[in-house]
Amino acid sequence: AQRVTQPEKLLSVFKGAPVELKCNYSYSGSPELFWYVQYSRQRLQLLLRHISRESIKGFTADLNKGETSFHLKKPFAQEEDSAMYYCALSAPSSNTGKLIFGQGTTLQVKP
Amino acid sequence: DAGITQSPRHKVTETGTPVTLRCHQTENHRYMYWYRQDPGHGLRLIHYSYGVKDTDKGEVSDGYSVSRSKTEDFLLTLESATSSQTSVYFCAIMERQGAYNEQFFGPGTRLTVL
């Protein structure tokens, strides 16, 4: 079964500290993986996707197929990073674009 | 915001009443989706559409129906609302962004069923 797991409901760090939001997935094949972010009172928006290997707002995420993980990292957290973060998976073979989301992790960056 | 709007933005209703939520897009996107967002569950797909009159079920479709009679509108109906359907509902569209597809989300509808 296809599944995305984010084990932490809440991650609280101080400004300037490193951040790692964990994401593990279950999928037989090569999925497309994404991180979405929802800032307070804003729409859900794409932060980054694994296939483009980009860094957005200082965040990076590496796909580890052996560990079936796609953890989101940032070396120095900023207060404006406080938000809800969702890891999501899409099956490229389906062509429907359907997303399977994890439970979400709230990141709280304290001053 | 990819031209996506949702209406109403907030609704309070009573158990057993019918409720229809509307998603409207202005850019002729083929794929549209309805998700619900619940604490501890993240977002879960309810139904999606891949064209006018073409829809399919998602992960949590029981108790919901959808219709798409025009490209721009995707309606989600709760025939007889229950308290378990209290949630925030998000509509999304899929848009080609360069070499990739990307989903863009509406602002959400907060539904409370008493």
Short mmCIF file of C-alpha atoms in Angstrom, two decimals:
data_model
loop_
_atom_site.label_atom_id
_atom_site.label_comp_id
_atom_site.label_asym_id
_atom_site.label_seq_id
_atom_site.Cartn_x
_atom_site.Cartn_y
_atom_site.Cartn_z
CA ALA A 1 0.00 0.00 0.00
CA GLN A 2 1.12 3.54 -0.70
CA ARG A 3 1.70 5.47 2.47
CA VAL A 4 3.54 8.55 3.74
CA THR A 5 4.52 8.83 7.38
CA GLN A 6 5.66 11.93 9.22
CA PRO A 7 6.47 10.74 12.72
CA GLU A 8 6.61 14.16 14.39
CA LYS A 9 3.44 16.20 14.94
CA LEU A 10 5.40 19.13 16.30
CA LEU A 11 9.01 20.16 15.97
CA SER A 12 10.13 23.12 18.03
CA VAL A 13 13.56 24.68 17.54
CA PHE A 14 15.31 27.95 18.26
CA LYS A 15 16.17 30.43 15.54
CA GLY A 16 19.49 29.53 13.94
CA ALA A 17 19.28 25.85 14.88
CA PRO A 18 19.30 23.12 12.23
CA VAL A 19 15.98 21.59 11.25
CA GLU A 20 15.14 18.14 9.97
CA LEU A 21 11.54 17.17 9.28
CA LYS A 22 11.25 13.45 8.77
CA CYS A 23 9.29 11.73 6.03
CA ASN A 24 9.16 8.03 5.27
CA TYR A 25 7.18 6.46 2.48
CA SER A 26 5.91 3.11 1.36
CA TYR A 27 5.67 2.55 -2.38
CA SER A 28 6.62 -0.29 -4.70
CA GLY A 29 8.43 1.52 -7.45
CA SER A 30 9.85 5.00 -7.95
CA PRO A 31 7.46 7.62 -6.62
CA GLU A 32 7.50 11.35 -7.07
CA LEU A 33 7.98 13.03 -3.71
CA PHE A 34 7.14 16.54 -2.61
CA TRP A 35 7.20 18.83 0.37
CA TYR A 36 4.28 21.24 0.75
CA VAL A 37 4.09 24.08 3.24
CA GLN A 38 1.14 25.92 4.73
CA TYR A 39 1.92 29.21 6.45
CA SER A 40 -0.61 30.64 8.87
CA ARG A 41 -3.75 31.77 7.04
CA GLN A 42 -2.25 30.98 3.64
CA ARG A 43 -2.85 28.32 1.02
CA LEU A 44 -0.96 25.10 0.84
CA GLN A 45 1.93 25.57 -1.58
CA LEU A 46 4.66 23.44 -3.04
CA LEU A 47 8.02 23.91 -1.36
CA LEU A 48 10.10 21.49 -3.36
CA ARG A 49 10.03 18.23 -5.32
CA HIS A 50 12.66 15.54 -5.30
CA ILE A 51 13.00 15.25 -9.04
CA SER A 52 14.26 18.78 -9.54
CA ARG A 53 16.81 18.57 -6.69
CA GLU A 54 16.38 22.23 -5.91
CA SER A 55 16.85 24.27 -2.77
CA ILE A 56 14.02 26.59 -1.87
CA LYS A 57 14.22 29.09 1.01
CA GLY A 58 17.31 27.24 2.21
CA PHE A 59 15.48 23.90 2.45
CA THR A 60 16.72 20.75 0.77
CA ALA A 61 15.43 17.21 0.69
CA ASP A 62 17.22 14.12 -0.53
CA LEU A 63 15.47 10.99 -1.62
CA ASN A 64 16.97 7.92 0.05
CA LYS A 65 15.53 4.91 -1.73
CA GLY A 66 17.27 2.44 0.56
CA GLU A 67 15.66 3.92 3.65
CA THR A 68 12.52 5.04 1.74
CA SER A 69 12.91 8.49 3.23
CA PHE A 70 12.65 12.06 2.00
CA HIS A 71 13.62 14.19 4.98
CA LEU A 72 13.46 17.98 4.74
CA LYS A 73 16.47 19.87 6.08
CA LYS A 74 17.58 23.41 6.70
CA PRO A 75 20.87 24.30 8.36
CA PHE A 76 19.68 27.47 10.12
CA ALA A 77 16.00 27.90 10.94
CA GLN A 78 14.34 31.30 10.70
CA GLU A 79 11.22 32.46 12.50
CA GLU A 80 9.42 32.84 9.17
CA ASP A 81 9.86 29.10 8.62
CA SER A 82 7.20 28.44 11.25
CA ALA A 83 4.43 26.61 9.41
CA MET A 84 2.80 23.25 8.80
CA TYR A 85 4.82 21.01 6.51
CA TYR A 86 3.44 18.08 4.57
CA CYS A 87 5.34 15.39 2.75
CA ALA A 88 3.45 13.96 -0.23
CA LEU A 89 3.82 11.16 -2.75
CA SER A 90 2.53 10.76 -6.27
CA ALA A 91 2.62 7.66 -8.44
CA PRO A 92 4.05 8.73 -11.80
CA SER A 93 2.58 5.73 -13.57
CA SER A 94 -1.01 6.74 -12.80
CA ASN A 95 -0.96 10.06 -14.71
CA THR A 96 -3.74 11.32 -12.45
CA GLY A 97 -1.54 13.52 -10.29
CA LYS A 98 -3.22 12.24 -7.12
CA LEU A 99 -1.24 13.03 -4.01
CA ILE A 100 -0.92 10.96 -0.86
CA PHE A 101 -0.04 13.17 2.08
CA GLY A 102 1.61 12.47 5.38
CA GLN A 103 0.04 13.58 8.63
CA GLY A 104 1.93 16.86 8.67
CA THR A 105 4.52 18.34 11.02
CA THR A 106 4.15 21.74 12.63
CA LEU A 107 7.48 23.53 12.74
CA GLN A 108 7.75 26.16 15.43
CA VAL A 109 10.84 28.35 15.34
CA LYS A 110 11.34 30.26 18.55
CA PRO A 111 13.23 33.55 18.72
CA ASP B 1 -3.15 31.45 -6.71
CA ALA B 2 -3.73 29.82 -10.15
CA GLY B 3 -7.19 31.38 -10.27
CA ILE B 4 -8.77 28.98 -7.78
CA THR B 5 -11.57 30.10 -5.53
CA GLN B 6 -13.76 28.17 -3.13
CA SER B 7 -17.20 28.99 -1.79
CA PRO B 8 -18.39 29.26 0.85
CA ARG B 9 -15.24 29.84 2.91
CA HIS B 10 -16.98 28.95 6.15
CA LYS B 11 -20.15 27.01 6.81
CA VAL B 12 -21.93 25.70 9.86
CA THR B 13 -24.68 23.19 9.28
CA GLU B 14 -26.66 20.57 11.13
CA THR B 15 -26.44 16.81 10.93
CA GLY B 16 -28.56 15.40 8.16
CA THR B 17 -28.65 18.48 5.95
CA PRO B 18 -27.25 18.51 2.42
CA VAL B 19 -24.22 20.70 1.75
CA THR B 20 -22.55 21.66 -1.52
CA LEU B 21 -19.10 23.19 -1.74
CA ARG B 22 -17.94 24.86 -4.91
CA CYS B 23 -14.50 25.06 -6.45
CA HIS B 24 -14.05 27.47 -9.33
CA GLN B 25 -11.02 27.87 -11.58
CA THR B 26 -10.44 30.33 -14.37
CA GLU B 27 -7.62 28.72 -16.37
CA ASN B 28 -9.19 25.66 -18.05
CA HIS B 29 -7.26 23.08 -16.08
CA ARG B 30 -8.28 19.53 -16.83
CA TYR B 31 -7.55 17.93 -13.46
CA MET B 32 -9.29 19.06 -10.27
CA TYR B 33 -9.25 17.51 -6.81
CA TRP B 34 -11.08 17.66 -3.50
CA TYR B 35 -9.17 16.93 -0.29
CA ARG B 36 -10.12 17.12 3.35
CA GLN B 37 -7.64 18.20 6.01
CA ASP B 38 -7.88 16.75 9.51
CA PRO B 39 -5.41 16.83 12.41
CA GLY B 40 -3.44 13.64 12.57
CA HIS B 41 -4.45 12.65 9.04
CA GLY B 42 -3.00 15.38 6.88
CA LEU B 43 -4.84 15.83 3.60
CA ARG B 44 -6.80 12.96 2.12
CA LEU B 45 -8.22 12.79 -1.37
CA ILE B 46 -12.01 12.59 -1.57
CA HIS B 47 -12.69 12.69 -5.32
CA TYR B 48 -10.98 14.01 -8.39
CA SER B 49 -11.93 14.93 -11.93
CA TYR B 50 -10.04 14.55 -15.18
CA GLY B 51 -12.50 16.38 -17.39
CA VAL B 52 -16.11 17.46 -17.77
CA LYS B 53 -18.34 14.67 -16.43
CA ASP B 54 -15.24 12.53 -15.74
CA THR B 55 -14.69 11.88 -12.05
CA ASP B 56 -13.28 9.16 -9.86
CA LYS B 57 -13.12 8.26 -6.19
CA GLY B 58 -10.27 8.98 -3.86
CA GLU B 59 -9.25 7.51 -0.56
CA VAL B 60 -12.18 8.81 1.54
CA SER B 61 -15.11 9.10 -0.86
CA ASP B 62 -17.87 7.55 1.29
CA GLY B 63 -20.59 10.09 2.05
CA TYR B 64 -19.46 12.46 -0.72
CA SER B 65 -20.43 12.94 -4.33
CA VAL B 66 -19.04 15.29 -6.96
CA SER B 67 -20.08 16.81 -10.22
CA ARG B 68 -18.31 18.60 -13.00
CA SER B 69 -20.66 19.90 -15.66
CA LYS B 70 -18.30 22.69 -16.75
CA THR B 71 -14.52 22.81 -16.90
CA GLU B 72 -14.34 25.66 -14.43
CA ASP B 73 -16.52 24.26 -11.64
CA PHE B 74 -16.05 21.17 -9.48
CA LEU B 75 -18.77 20.67 -6.88
CA LEU B 76 -18.50 18.55 -3.75
CA THR B 77 -21.79 17.45 -2.17
CA LEU B 78 -22.44 15.94 1.21
CA GLU B 79 -25.90 14.42 0.73
CA SER B 80 -26.57 14.15 4.46
CA ALA B 81 -23.87 15.77 6.54
CA THR B 82 -22.51 13.99 9.60
CA SER B 83 -20.32 15.29 12.42
CA SER B 84 -17.43 13.19 11.10
CA GLN B 85 -17.44 15.40 8.01
CA THR B 86 -16.49 18.44 10.05
CA SER B 87 -13.22 19.38 8.39
CA VAL B 88 -11.38 21.85 6.20
CA TYR B 89 -11.92 21.10 2.53
CA PHE B 90 -9.37 22.02 -0.09
CA CYS B 91 -9.78 22.08 -3.81
CA ALA B 92 -6.75 21.79 -6.08
CA ILE B 93 -5.90 21.89 -9.77
CA MET B 94 -2.98 20.38 -11.62
CA GLU B 95 -0.96 22.66 -13.85
CA ARG B 96 2.05 22.05 -16.01
CA GLN B 97 5.04 23.98 -14.66
CA GLY B 98 7.95 23.62 -17.06
CA ALA B 99 8.87 19.96 -17.17
CA TYR B 100 6.70 19.04 -14.20
CA ASN B 101 3.11 18.91 -13.05
CA GLU B 102 2.24 20.85 -9.93
CA GLN B 103 -0.89 21.03 -7.83
CA PHE B 104 -2.17 24.42 -6.76
CA PHE B 105 -4.60 24.68 -3.89
CA GLY B 106 -7.58 26.85 -3.15
CA PRO B 107 -7.99 28.79 0.10
CA GLY B 108 -10.07 26.09 1.78
CA THR B 109 -13.60 25.83 3.18
CA ARG B 110 -14.06 25.28 6.89
CA LEU B 111 -17.16 23.14 7.43
CA THR B 112 -18.66 22.48 10.85
CA VAL B 113 -21.43 19.91 11.19
CA LEU B 114 -23.29 20.19 14.50
#
